[in-house]
XYZ file of C-alpha atoms in Angstrom:
760
model
C -58.924 -42.008 47.017
C -58.737 -45.550 45.646
C -58.516 -45.724 41.855
C -61.676 -47.870 41.835
C -63.617 -44.891 43.230
C -62.831 -42.457 40.409
C -66.186 -41.596 38.809
C -67.087 -41.378 35.101
C -63.873 -42.876 33.698
C -63.579 -45.919 31.386
C -64.089 -49.201 33.239
C -60.650 -50.448 32.178
C -58.800 -47.534 33.765
C -58.546 -48.720 37.421
C -56.907 -52.017 36.382
C -54.617 -50.145 33.986
C -53.504 -47.823 36.790
C -52.910 -50.750 39.140
C -50.702 -52.383 36.507
C -48.659 -49.169 36.592
C -48.372 -49.447 40.375
C -51.002 -46.800 41.154
C -53.444 -48.036 43.803
C -54.642 -44.662 45.046
C -54.500 -41.037 43.966
C -52.127 -38.407 45.290
C -53.908 -35.754 47.407
C -53.921 -33.095 44.610
C -55.296 -35.686 42.169
C -58.031 -36.707 44.610
C -58.887 -33.040 45.158
C -59.172 -32.568 41.376
C -61.600 -35.507 41.154
C -63.617 -34.127 44.076
C -63.842 -30.834 42.140
C -65.390 -32.650 39.165
C -62.465 -32.991 36.765
C -63.851 -36.344 35.513
C -67.359 -34.936 35.195
C -66.701 -32.066 32.815
C -65.922 -29.318 35.317
C -63.257 -26.663 34.620
C -60.162 -26.882 36.783
C -56.889 -25.058 37.394
C -54.305 -27.329 39.051
C -51.368 -25.367 40.457
C -49.196 -28.068 41.985
C -45.454 -28.795 42.099
C -43.594 -30.751 39.445
C -43.800 -34.558 39.962
C -47.071 -34.273 41.887
C -49.213 -35.973 39.262
C -50.470 -33.220 36.941
C -50.338 -35.519 33.901
C -52.686 -38.041 35.523
C -55.136 -35.221 36.325
C -55.068 -34.366 32.610
C -55.491 -38.005 31.602
C -58.478 -38.439 33.928
C -60.201 -35.397 32.433
C -59.506 -36.462 28.833
C -60.430 -40.135 29.258
C -63.672 -39.234 31.014
C -64.431 -36.807 28.173
C -63.766 -39.484 25.533
C -65.957 -41.881 27.509
C -68.761 -39.338 26.989
C -68.104 -39.576 23.197
C -66.109 -36.359 23.163
C -62.709 -35.326 21.781
C -59.873 -34.109 23.999
C -57.071 -31.691 23.116
C -53.816 -31.449 25.080
C -51.902 -28.186 24.472
C -48.168 -28.042 25.191
C -45.677 -25.148 24.867
C -42.871 -27.049 23.104
C -42.607 -29.570 20.252
C -40.407 -31.811 22.388
C -43.161 -31.963 25.001
C -45.724 -32.850 22.339
C -43.767 -35.947 21.352
C -43.207 -36.889 24.985
C -46.897 -36.594 25.875
C -47.996 -38.481 22.768
C -45.784 -41.391 23.839
C -47.330 -41.296 27.316
C -50.908 -41.245 26.019
C -50.206 -43.858 23.321
C -50.580 -46.560 25.995
C -54.336 -45.874 25.869
C -54.460 -47.097 22.276
C -54.404 -50.656 23.632
C -57.966 -49.936 24.801
C -59.199 -48.727 21.418
C -58.430 -45.008 21.702
C -56.725 -43.141 18.865
C -54.049 -40.577 19.786
C -52.655 -38.015 17.321
C -49.983 -35.310 17.505
C -49.673 -32.188 15.363
C -46.914 -29.579 15.645
C -45.932 -28.340 12.163
C -47.315 -27.030 8.854
C -49.214 -23.925 9.873
C -51.221 -23.897 6.610
C -52.921 -27.240 7.299
C -56.413 -27.577 8.732
C -55.328 -30.843 10.334
C -58.177 -32.719 8.668
C -56.439 -36.025 9.292
C -56.919 -35.444 13.031
C -60.689 -35.811 12.666
C -61.737 -38.986 14.431
C -58.826 -38.929 16.896
C -59.868 -39.257 20.519
C -56.924 -37.394 22.048
C -54.906 -34.800 20.134
C -51.601 -33.336 21.341
C -50.442 -30.053 19.815
C -48.481 -26.891 20.540
C -50.405 -23.690 21.228
C -49.130 -22.208 17.931
C -50.421 -25.215 16.023
C -53.834 -25.039 17.711
C -54.004 -21.328 16.881
C -53.274 -22.121 13.228
C -55.921 -24.881 13.222
C -58.488 -22.357 14.462
C -57.439 -19.921 11.715
C -57.730 -22.655 9.096
C -61.173 -23.649 10.383
C -60.345 -27.242 11.321
C -63.814 -28.867 11.344
C -63.099 -31.247 14.204
C -62.595 -28.334 16.615
C -66.407 -28.142 16.848
C -66.365 -31.619 18.408
C -63.956 -30.712 21.195
C -65.316 -31.475 24.636
C -62.162 -31.066 26.725
C -59.023 -28.964 26.381
C -56.049 -29.361 28.696
C -53.306 -26.742 28.632
C -49.972 -27.675 30.164
C -47.659 -25.052 31.705
C -50.441 -22.442 31.621
C -48.234 -19.989 33.538
C -46.516 -19.388 30.186
C -49.277 -16.895 29.357
C -46.787 -14.631 31.138
C -44.192 -15.268 28.391
C -43.802 -12.324 25.994
C -43.296 -14.620 22.976
C -45.662 -17.561 23.476
C -48.073 -16.149 26.038
C -50.431 -14.100 23.814
C -50.950 -17.049 21.441
C -51.877 -19.383 24.287
C -54.168 -16.772 25.825
C -56.038 -15.957 22.600
C -56.249 -19.632 21.598
C -57.923 -20.556 24.883
C -60.318 -17.628 24.486
C -61.210 -18.758 20.942
C -61.722 -22.392 21.880
C -63.996 -21.381 24.758
C -65.887 -19.036 22.409
C -66.314 -21.808 19.816
C -67.791 -24.162 22.372
C -69.250 -22.590 25.522
C -69.614 -26.066 27.081
C -65.929 -26.898 26.606
C -64.228 -28.293 29.694
C -60.989 -26.395 30.343
C -58.253 -27.901 32.507
C -55.145 -25.766 33.101
C -51.985 -27.208 34.639
C -49.150 -25.250 36.186
C -46.454 -25.238 38.751
C -47.305 -23.182 41.818
C -47.864 -19.532 40.822
C -48.584 -16.348 42.738
C -52.090 -15.665 41.379
C -53.642 -19.056 40.699
C -57.028 -17.736 41.897
C -56.989 -15.086 39.161
C -56.323 -17.717 36.478
C -59.137 -19.846 37.881
C -61.510 -16.857 37.768
C -60.523 -16.180 34.146
C -61.308 -19.769 33.138
C -64.432 -20.080 35.350
C -62.680 -22.973 37.028
C -62.306 -24.623 40.394
C -58.816 -24.358 41.858
C -56.508 -27.009 43.259
C -53.587 -25.070 44.735
C -51.241 -27.398 46.580
C -47.603 -27.618 47.596
C -47.814 -31.396 48.200
C -45.096 -33.556 46.633
C -44.719 -37.359 46.658
C -41.168 -37.000 47.920
C -39.605 -34.181 49.888
C -37.965 -31.294 48.080
C -35.321 -29.683 50.246
C -34.233 -26.213 49.172
C -31.047 -24.552 50.244
C -27.882 -22.628 49.451
C -24.310 -23.917 49.327
C -21.754 -21.592 50.845
C -18.253 -22.353 52.018
C -18.110 -26.074 52.741
C -21.725 -26.571 53.741
C -25.171 -26.915 52.247
C -27.528 -24.700 54.289
C -31.110 -26.002 54.089
C -34.347 -24.086 54.600
C -35.176 -25.994 57.809
C -31.995 -24.631 59.410
C -29.967 -27.837 59.089
C -26.578 -28.068 57.398
C -24.822 -30.801 55.440
C -21.088 -30.754 54.966
C -20.030 -30.687 51.293
C -16.406 -29.665 51.288
C -14.897 -28.032 48.227
C -11.521 -29.532 47.419
C -8.583 -27.511 46.202
C -9.104 -28.386 42.507
C -12.900 -27.999 42.576
C -15.559 -25.329 42.335
C -18.825 -25.570 44.279
C -20.856 -27.376 41.578
C -18.104 -30.002 41.234
C -18.156 -30.644 44.962
C -21.959 -30.997 44.931
C -21.861 -33.349 41.918
C -19.172 -35.487 43.562
C -21.229 -35.693 46.770
C -24.359 -36.645 44.806
C -22.501 -39.341 42.847
C -21.309 -40.873 46.109
C -24.992 -41.486 46.926
C -25.685 -42.843 43.407
C -27.588 -39.722 42.387
C -27.644 -37.473 39.337
C -27.389 -33.693 39.123
C -28.827 -30.942 36.917
C -26.759 -27.744 36.877
C -28.493 -24.628 35.529
C -26.315 -21.841 34.119
C -27.084 -18.625 32.254
C -25.629 -19.109 28.762
C -24.756 -21.743 26.204
C -21.060 -21.088 26.519
C -21.230 -21.546 30.292
C -23.206 -24.780 29.885
C -20.538 -26.237 27.600
C -17.656 -25.063 29.782
C -19.287 -26.403 32.957
C -19.887 -29.800 31.338
C -16.234 -30.034 30.303
C -15.103 -29.272 33.860
C -17.592 -31.614 35.516
C -16.749 -34.486 33.152
C -13.559 -35.022 35.149
C -15.742 -35.488 38.240
C -18.305 -37.819 36.673
C -15.749 -39.998 34.887
C -14.698 -41.486 38.203
C -18.310 -42.462 38.899
C -19.048 -44.648 35.843
C -18.404 -48.387 35.601
C -17.194 -50.364 32.580
C -20.682 -51.293 31.359
C -21.811 -47.673 31.565
C -18.650 -46.576 29.780
C -19.452 -48.875 26.837
C -23.049 -47.656 26.633
C -21.944 -44.030 26.841
C -19.485 -44.643 23.999
C -22.384 -45.868 21.838
C -24.422 -42.759 22.689
C -21.418 -40.556 21.896
C -21.163 -42.214 18.476
C -24.850 -41.436 17.834
C -24.229 -37.825 18.844
C -21.343 -37.535 16.366
C -23.618 -38.923 13.641
C -26.097 -36.078 14.159
C -23.741 -33.390 12.825
C -20.092 -32.876 11.919
C -19.574 -29.857 14.126
C -17.343 -28.845 17.010
C -20.431 -28.617 19.224
C -21.336 -32.202 18.374
C -17.794 -33.387 19.067
C -17.607 -31.492 22.377
C -20.924 -32.985 23.481
C -19.858 -36.506 22.511
C -16.555 -36.129 24.378
C -18.372 -35.020 27.537
C -20.929 -37.836 27.272
C -18.166 -40.426 27.059
C -17.161 -39.256 30.538
C -20.702 -39.238 31.938
C -21.469 -35.507 31.578
C -23.430 -33.453 29.031
C -24.678 -29.985 28.205
C -28.131 -29.010 26.950
C -29.256 -25.803 25.230
C -31.218 -24.609 22.200
C -28.071 -24.453 20.056
C -28.031 -28.254 19.957
C -29.805 -30.151 17.219
C -33.092 -31.750 18.267
C -31.553 -35.248 18.095
C -28.683 -34.086 20.302
C -31.110 -32.937 22.971
C -33.152 -36.152 22.790
C -30.059 -38.328 23.184
C -28.904 -36.314 26.195
C -32.352 -36.386 27.835
C -32.738 -40.151 27.359
C -29.238 -40.874 28.675
C -29.861 -38.682 31.706
C -33.242 -40.283 32.459
C -31.529 -43.687 32.255
C -28.885 -42.453 34.727
C -26.041 -43.094 32.283
C -25.190 -39.408 32.082
C -24.622 -38.308 35.670
C -24.749 -34.546 35.245
C -26.319 -32.211 32.682
C -25.334 -28.549 32.532
C -28.251 -26.685 31.007
C -29.730 -23.333 30.221
C -33.304 -22.882 31.491
C -34.797 -24.547 28.370
C -34.587 -27.863 30.218
C -36.777 -26.549 33.045
C -39.727 -25.985 30.687
C -41.587 -29.198 31.370
C -39.378 -31.836 29.710
C -39.290 -34.917 31.930
C -35.712 -34.884 33.208
C -35.754 -35.138 37.005
C -32.586 -35.614 39.042
C -31.558 -36.166 42.651
C -30.129 -32.673 42.938
C -30.640 -29.452 41.031
C -27.942 -26.804 41.253
C -28.909 -23.270 40.205
C -25.383 -21.962 39.688
C -26.323 -18.726 37.920
C -29.276 -16.744 39.253
C -28.614 -13.720 37.056
C -28.610 -13.536 33.281
C -27.953 -10.875 30.668
C -30.988 -8.773 29.777
C -30.678 -6.907 26.484
C -33.439 -4.464 27.437
C -31.430 -3.189 30.398
C -27.954 -3.842 29.029
C -26.843 -5.749 32.113
C -27.257 -8.812 34.308
C -30.665 -9.168 35.948
C -31.961 -11.657 38.550
C -34.123 -14.518 37.320
C -37.744 -14.535 38.414
C -38.776 -16.590 41.433
C -41.139 -18.596 39.187
C -38.299 -19.517 36.813
C -35.965 -20.565 39.625
C -38.730 -22.610 41.264
C -39.358 -24.314 37.897
C -35.695 -25.358 37.862
C -35.841 -26.476 41.488
C -38.914 -28.572 40.725
C -36.774 -30.878 38.572
C -35.216 -32.286 41.780
C -36.405 -35.695 42.936
C -37.906 -38.561 40.952
C -40.698 -40.559 42.623
C -39.768 -44.222 42.807
C -36.079 -43.572 42.151
C -34.964 -40.929 44.651
C -35.557 -40.863 48.416
C -35.718 -37.065 48.232
C -34.862 -34.143 45.979
C -32.546 -31.260 46.790
C -32.453 -27.895 45.048
C -29.329 -25.856 45.690
C -28.363 -22.285 44.893
C -24.685 -21.336 45.053
C -23.439 -18.351 47.097
C -19.974 -16.810 47.081
C -20.369 -14.716 50.237
C -22.301 -14.683 53.469
C -24.337 -11.693 52.288
C -25.241 -13.570 49.094
C -26.229 -16.591 51.195
C -28.777 -14.448 53.028
C -29.927 -12.763 49.808
C -30.593 -16.082 48.031
C -32.692 -17.374 50.920
C -34.765 -14.190 50.917
C -35.012 -13.836 47.136
C -35.710 -17.467 46.143
C -35.810 -20.121 48.876
C -38.401 -18.439 51.084
C -40.104 -16.362 48.372
C -43.433 -16.994 46.638
C -43.544 -16.979 42.821
C -44.611 -13.778 41.113
C -48.149 -13.417 39.745
C -48.640 -14.331 36.090
C -49.426 -11.273 33.935
C -50.884 -11.187 30.423
C -48.618 -9.872 27.656
C -51.408 -9.548 25.093
C -51.526 -5.743 24.919
C -48.138 -5.487 23.188
C -48.714 -4.261 19.627
C -46.767 -7.077 17.839
C -48.938 -9.686 19.603
C -52.200 -7.903 18.878
C -51.257 -7.295 15.225
C -51.428 -10.958 14.295
C -54.227 -11.951 16.672
C -56.602 -9.116 15.728
C -56.273 -9.968 12.033
C -56.821 -13.672 12.777
C -59.807 -12.911 15.013
C -61.532 -10.982 12.218
C -60.439 -13.337 9.402
C -61.677 -16.431 11.230
C -65.059 -14.879 12.032
C -64.768 -14.340 15.776
C -65.454 -10.616 15.326
C -66.777 -8.478 12.473
C -66.644 -5.022 14.029
C -64.520 -2.919 16.347
C -67.022 -3.373 19.161
C -67.224 -7.116 18.497
C -63.454 -7.307 18.542
C -63.296 -5.557 21.903
C -66.045 -7.843 23.209
C -64.005 -10.879 22.154
C -60.891 -9.487 23.822
C -62.927 -9.129 27.011
C -62.650 -12.927 27.274
C -58.868 -12.779 27.633
C -56.750 -12.779 30.768
C -55.567 -9.282 29.864
C -59.095 -7.925 30.216
C -59.476 -9.845 33.482
C -56.352 -8.184 34.853
C -56.941 -4.659 33.520
C -59.472 -2.224 34.903
C -61.145 -0.258 32.124
C -60.790 -0.567 28.367
C -58.651 2.510 27.676
C -55.296 0.816 27.098
C -56.794 -2.107 25.150
C -58.947 0.203 23.000
C -55.999 2.468 22.195
C -53.692 -0.360 21.080
C -56.543 -2.085 19.215
C -57.322 1.098 17.258
C -53.655 1.510 16.314
C -53.515 -2.089 15.082
C -56.757 -1.804 13.093
C -55.396 1.327 11.405
C -52.160 -0.476 10.496
C -54.001 -3.508 9.102
C -56.337 -1.292 7.076
C -53.452 0.820 5.724
C -51.646 -2.292 4.482
C -54.655 -3.850 2.815
C -55.354 -6.657 5.305
C -58.637 -5.263 6.695
C -61.441 -3.109 5.292
C -63.569 -0.910 7.534
C -67.115 0.302 6.932
C -68.544 2.380 9.780
C -68.068 -0.009 12.724
C -67.799 -3.098 10.488
C -64.488 -4.910 9.904
C -63.805 -7.396 7.108
C -60.624 -9.248 6.235
C -59.558 -8.797 2.615
C -58.526 -11.759 0.475
C -54.944 -10.833 1.293
C -55.808 -10.638 5.000
C -57.358 -14.109 4.889
C -54.238 -15.452 3.170
C -51.900 -13.864 5.718
C -53.939 -15.239 8.617
C -54.045 -18.710 7.069
C -50.273 -18.635 6.495
C -49.797 -17.817 10.211
C -47.714 -14.762 9.358
C -47.228 -11.603 11.358
C -48.961 -9.024 9.118
C -45.808 -6.905 9.276
C -43.858 -9.862 7.851
C -46.378 -10.145 5.018
C -46.061 -6.419 4.282
C -42.250 -6.716 4.175
C -42.395 -9.742 1.864
C -44.822 -8.079 -0.534
C -42.812 -4.871 -0.582
C -39.684 -6.821 -1.556
C -41.415 -9.031 -4.128
C -43.491 -6.372 -5.904
C -40.584 -5.065 -7.996
C -38.577 -8.320 -8.156
C -37.913 -9.720 -11.629
C -35.331 -12.481 -11.235
C -34.673 -12.804 -7.495
C -31.559 -14.680 -6.352
C -31.394 -17.042 -3.398
C -29.445 -14.471 -1.362
C -32.019 -11.780 -2.123
C -34.874 -14.031 -1.020
C -33.024 -15.211 2.096
C -32.356 -11.583 3.026
C -35.993 -10.695 2.438
C -37.353 -13.350 4.788
C -34.581 -12.652 7.313
C -35.688 -9.051 7.788
C -39.255 -9.993 8.739
C -40.359 -9.937 12.401
C -40.958 -13.713 12.175
C -37.224 -14.447 11.715
C -34.955 -14.150 14.724
C -31.868 -12.492 13.237
C -28.252 -13.166 14.105
C -26.562 -10.468 16.124
C -23.887 -8.199 14.733
C -20.703 -8.616 16.726
C -17.459 -6.714 16.823
C -16.267 -6.034 13.273
C -19.477 -7.318 11.669
C -20.935 -3.930 10.767
C -18.022 -3.012 8.524
C -17.898 -6.477 6.934
C -21.600 -6.646 6.136
C -21.761 -3.049 4.964
C -19.084 -3.937 2.400
C -21.004 -7.097 1.470
C -24.176 -5.037 1.000
C -22.394 -2.794 -1.517
C -20.781 -5.774 -3.295
C -24.079 -7.649 -3.670
C -26.437 -4.696 -3.820
C -28.053 -5.790 -7.078
C -28.952 -9.170 -5.540
C -30.960 -7.679 -2.655
C -34.699 -6.959 -2.824
C -36.376 -3.690 -1.927
C -34.809 -0.352 -1.064
C -31.882 -0.426 1.345
C -31.988 2.020 4.271
C -29.346 4.703 4.625
C -26.336 3.903 6.809
C -27.499 6.779 9.015
C -30.962 5.341 9.657
C -31.606 3.544 12.925
C -32.920 0.455 11.134
C -29.713 -0.018 9.114
C -28.185 -2.221 11.814
C -31.215 -4.554 11.746
C -30.973 -4.641 7.948
C -27.328 -5.763 8.249
C -28.264 -8.366 10.874
C -30.738 -9.772 8.362
C -27.960 -9.828 5.745
C -25.757 -11.824 8.104
C -28.622 -14.274 8.671
C -29.204 -14.486 4.914
C -25.560 -15.281 4.275
C -25.717 -18.143 6.771
C -28.697 -19.522 4.814
C -26.814 -19.015 1.540
C -23.800 -20.876 2.920
C -26.080 -23.743 3.951
C -27.709 -23.856 0.504
C -24.271 -23.717 -1.131
C -23.252 -26.896 0.735
C -20.704 -25.237 2.996
C -19.833 -27.713 5.735
C -21.916 -27.464 8.870
C -18.860 -27.171 11.102
C -17.591 -24.248 9.015
C -20.970 -22.522 9.312
C -21.116 -22.983 13.088
C -17.560 -21.676 13.343
C -18.050 -18.766 10.942
C -21.219 -17.450 12.609
C -20.642 -18.599 16.183
C -23.843 -20.654 16.285
C -24.773 -24.232 17.133
C -26.189 -26.919 14.834
C -29.613 -26.382 16.397
C -29.484 -22.722 15.419
C -28.768 -23.628 11.795
C -31.720 -25.976 11.715
C -33.927 -23.405 13.424
C -33.013 -20.725 10.883
C -33.522 -23.182 8.005
C -36.953 -24.289 9.270
C -38.077 -20.680 9.717
C -36.760 -19.747 6.255
C -38.614 -22.702 4.692
C -41.872 -21.588 6.282
C -41.414 -17.922 5.328
C -40.381 -18.763 1.764
C -43.443 -20.988 1.441
C -45.540 -18.066 2.662
C -43.776 -15.743 0.179
C -44.631 -18.191 -2.601
C -48.321 -18.071 -1.632
C -48.299 -14.275 -1.407
C -46.619 -14.021 -4.818
C -49.380 -16.190 -6.280
C -52.007 -14.038 -4.560
C -50.498 -10.967 -6.236
C -49.898 -12.864 -9.516
C -46.172 -12.089 -9.383
C -43.970 -14.138 -11.715
C -41.417 -15.137 -9.072
C -42.926 -18.320 -7.578
C -40.414 -20.596 -9.329
C -37.392 -18.737 -7.959
C -38.885 -18.726 -4.459
C -39.646 -22.450 -4.656
C -36.065 -23.277 -5.695
C -34.605 -21.126 -2.897
C -36.937 -22.839 -0.405
C -36.027 -26.367 -1.486
C -32.320 -25.519 -1.535
C -32.616 -24.256 2.031
C -34.608 -27.332 3.065
C -31.960 -29.764 1.842
C -28.867 -27.567 2.095
C -27.835 -28.067 -1.540
C -27.072 -26.147 -4.713
C -29.600 -26.048 -7.509
C -28.295 -29.102 -9.387
C -28.874 -31.361 -6.352
C -32.422 -30.280 -5.512
C -34.144 -33.308 -7.059
C -31.612 -35.860 -5.871
C -31.515 -34.571 -2.292
C -35.306 -34.833 -2.093
C -35.112 -38.654 -2.183
C -35.672 -39.773 1.404
C -32.438 -40.721 3.129
C -30.125 -38.954 0.684
C -29.487 -35.514 2.188
C -26.897 -32.927 1.232
C -23.607 -34.867 1.581
C -24.796 -38.116 0.066
C -26.406 -36.215 -2.808
C -23.081 -34.564 -3.618
C -21.237 -37.912 -3.543
C -23.837 -39.575 -5.766
C -23.799 -36.623 -8.177
C -20.014 -36.757 -8.445
C -20.295 -40.469 -9.228
C -22.565 -39.668 -12.204
C -25.930 -40.224 -10.501
C -27.592 -36.834 -10.982
C -31.366 -37.386 -10.704
C -33.857 -39.662 -8.913
C -34.333 -41.449 -12.245
C -30.571 -42.092 -12.419
C -30.689 -43.444 -8.886
C -33.641 -45.674 -9.685
C -31.680 -47.345 -12.487
C -28.171 -46.974 -11.036
C -25.495 -49.629 -10.903
C -25.502 -50.792 -7.294
C -21.738 -51.030 -6.999
C -21.478 -47.356 -7.985
C -24.079 -46.389 -5.402
C -22.350 -48.434 -2.706
C -19.016 -46.826 -3.513
C -20.477 -43.305 -3.477
C -22.076 -44.053 -0.101
C -18.736 -45.220 1.296
C -19.652 -48.888 1.564
C -22.635 -48.384 3.871
C -24.824 -51.246 2.725
C -27.915 -50.635 4.833
C -27.924 -46.951 3.894
C -27.535 -47.832 0.208
C -30.386 -50.367 0.353
C -32.731 -47.877 2.058
C -31.962 -45.121 -0.439
C -32.395 -47.390 -3.453
C -35.673 -48.682 -2.057
C -36.900 -45.094 -1.509
C -35.891 -44.233 -5.080
C -37.871 -47.178 -6.465
C -34.925 -49.353 -7.567
C -36.132 -52.729 -8.819
C -33.617 -54.642 -6.664
C -32.230 -52.601 -3.755
C -30.522 -55.534 -2.006
C -26.769 -55.143 -1.527
C -26.140 -58.848 -0.971
C -22.976 -59.788 -2.807
C -22.400 -56.250 -4.108
C -18.935 -54.733 -3.752
C -18.094 -51.018 -4.107
C -16.859 -49.937 -7.538
C -13.186 -49.169 -6.946
C -13.110 -46.718 -9.844
C -15.371 -44.317 -7.922
C -13.066 -41.944 -6.086
C -13.952 -40.549 -2.683
C -11.655 -37.564 -3.086
C -13.593 -34.329 -3.098
C -16.983 -36.045 -3.048
C -18.660 -34.323 -0.124
C -16.869 -36.330 2.506
C -16.615 -35.425 6.136
C -14.776 -32.312 5.077
C -17.415 -31.636 2.358
C -17.189 -31.220 -1.329
C -18.638 -27.829 -1.511
C -17.070 -25.925 1.320
C -15.974 -23.297 -1.121
C -19.508 -22.096 -1.774
C -20.763 -20.696 -5.051
C -19.002 -18.402 -7.446
C -20.782 -15.508 -5.786
C -18.986 -16.180 -2.533
C -15.416 -15.557 -1.451
C -13.749 -18.364 0.430
C -11.509 -15.973 2.335
C -14.395 -14.549 4.374
C -14.090 -14.058 8.079
C -13.795 -17.557 9.501
C -15.018 -16.739 12.956
C -17.389 -14.395 14.692
C -18.070 -13.993 18.374
C -20.261 -16.580 19.962
C -24.004 -16.096 19.422
C -24.792 -16.974 22.992
C -28.284 -15.469 23.035
C -30.429 -16.672 20.153
C -33.825 -16.269 21.708
C -34.436 -19.619 23.360
C -31.049 -19.911 25.086
């Protein structure tokens, strides 16, 4: 189909597409148009990666905006939200307004009113529904990317309920769902009352196979020789072969530690494949990586990048991951060793994909379990970039002839599993049932069950017995804890229930917070960090060998600082309580200005894990502050201070100074030691003192002074005050590594690696 023949889209679109080199639509895109995607019809597009799903979404949204509507694009990850906003921002040249929203669950997103296209995560959209965002009534089109993630136990129920609520709010809403090929696409299409485009067409060939011995065995029966040299493993041989053809490689492994180790090994292979210009550019990227955090992880990543290799996992800081992804897309980094997080839709295609590890540890079974076919096919779909690669190859690695046969049967020739709803799990229903009642979608048990009939779970389950049973259990729990009131068949959210729903809390988290705060008089930071860490909304650190004894002793030493009654050592939940204490101590270390590299070393985590824990603690402490106000508890000030200390990673005396944009924890400590203790001091500070405290960094000093409101922030002609000593002023080895007086500096310096922190 020629782009000029696409109906009901803005008149400028065909020329815009031609400028991007698109003269005609791919077959799946043409099929979507023929099924009415530009004329308001519902559609499920189950097509391979790189086959044009984003353009299908854009056609639906632009046609909707052309009809004076508003379009919403739902993504599973924050990183994808930013990526898609950048893609859609090109439409602003034609007068459209594009917005993105991913954070602050308490906001109704009022500023998004008037936007033509809005990009948001499913959790954010759910919170907008709970907070009654007025512009949701104007929605005419919703696109959900990676819709197969309704099968995910963590994110799936939120996406499923959110789609059901949006469709309930506006029965005329156009729903477009995008996915890789899945085993039951027809069932998803039936659920959404949608036409189905189910295609395996790709713009370039994807060849799947298994490497065994010295050969790559492909699904068509052909073989390619890839010999493994004496000093190599199979991935190294494949990477070397790919480099010889000027290609890049993604290597998927099953843990963070394996990703880092594989990148170190493969760096010796990639180093031989980079030229002098690339080496200089990689050195600049490595310097940016080191600037992100002063940690061993950051240094290891920078060292690998200098040689043309990298690793990628959720333990990296967000800026680390962005730098790696950009360098890989630009073909500067030749190989990335990743956990499956990189397969979740982020645009990082490569010539070859190597699935080195097809088993991973499963805590529920206590052993290694095979990955699903859908997950492996998602990884394989990263192979091949239209316009850059002549083909894509996806390779599994076998160590025996029997394994060679098994991998062909299990993955290469297999169809993906059907997607199954995870909504009936009690933790998922707990939060969504309260939100459904609080936001007015149901006001009775029967109305609640009627609403749930619009979910995929109801579509896939014959009879109501299981759903009714779990729903009744959840209603009883919510009523017992004061979140719901019941009168005959009627259900009403209490004021507390409305607050909990608005705060986007799991009701069990709210109950835990209130239980800990009710008897609190002068809560300490550690007590508050421990309180939020033992809620279901915080992913706790694991206890490793030797941890139980250490944290049991710490619990006795700091017993008076902790909130609520402690469980007995003989209770089953005592181990979880200690895990929360370990998590709380990490947060306390951060707020006591302990160096980031010491924290990563002490707890066996990555810089991304620290930031993830800090962000979750900020949100939960903000929620605790609201709940304390709801109950009129006189602890809001202590909670606020603990929250701000966690946000900036500083002790109490630096809270105000660190809040000045651009200052941060280390610079705040240096400025404080130089006699600049408040934003007012900074506003009127001697510039030579500021420049000295900031180690002569003129641009940084100018930006900070400007943000503080200094009357003349320019550093022209200013020299650092030589009387300001750098010694002990929060340098690269930190001023405050010793922690507070409550802490002992001789604590255990290392714990086993936290290789499984939820998101790989």
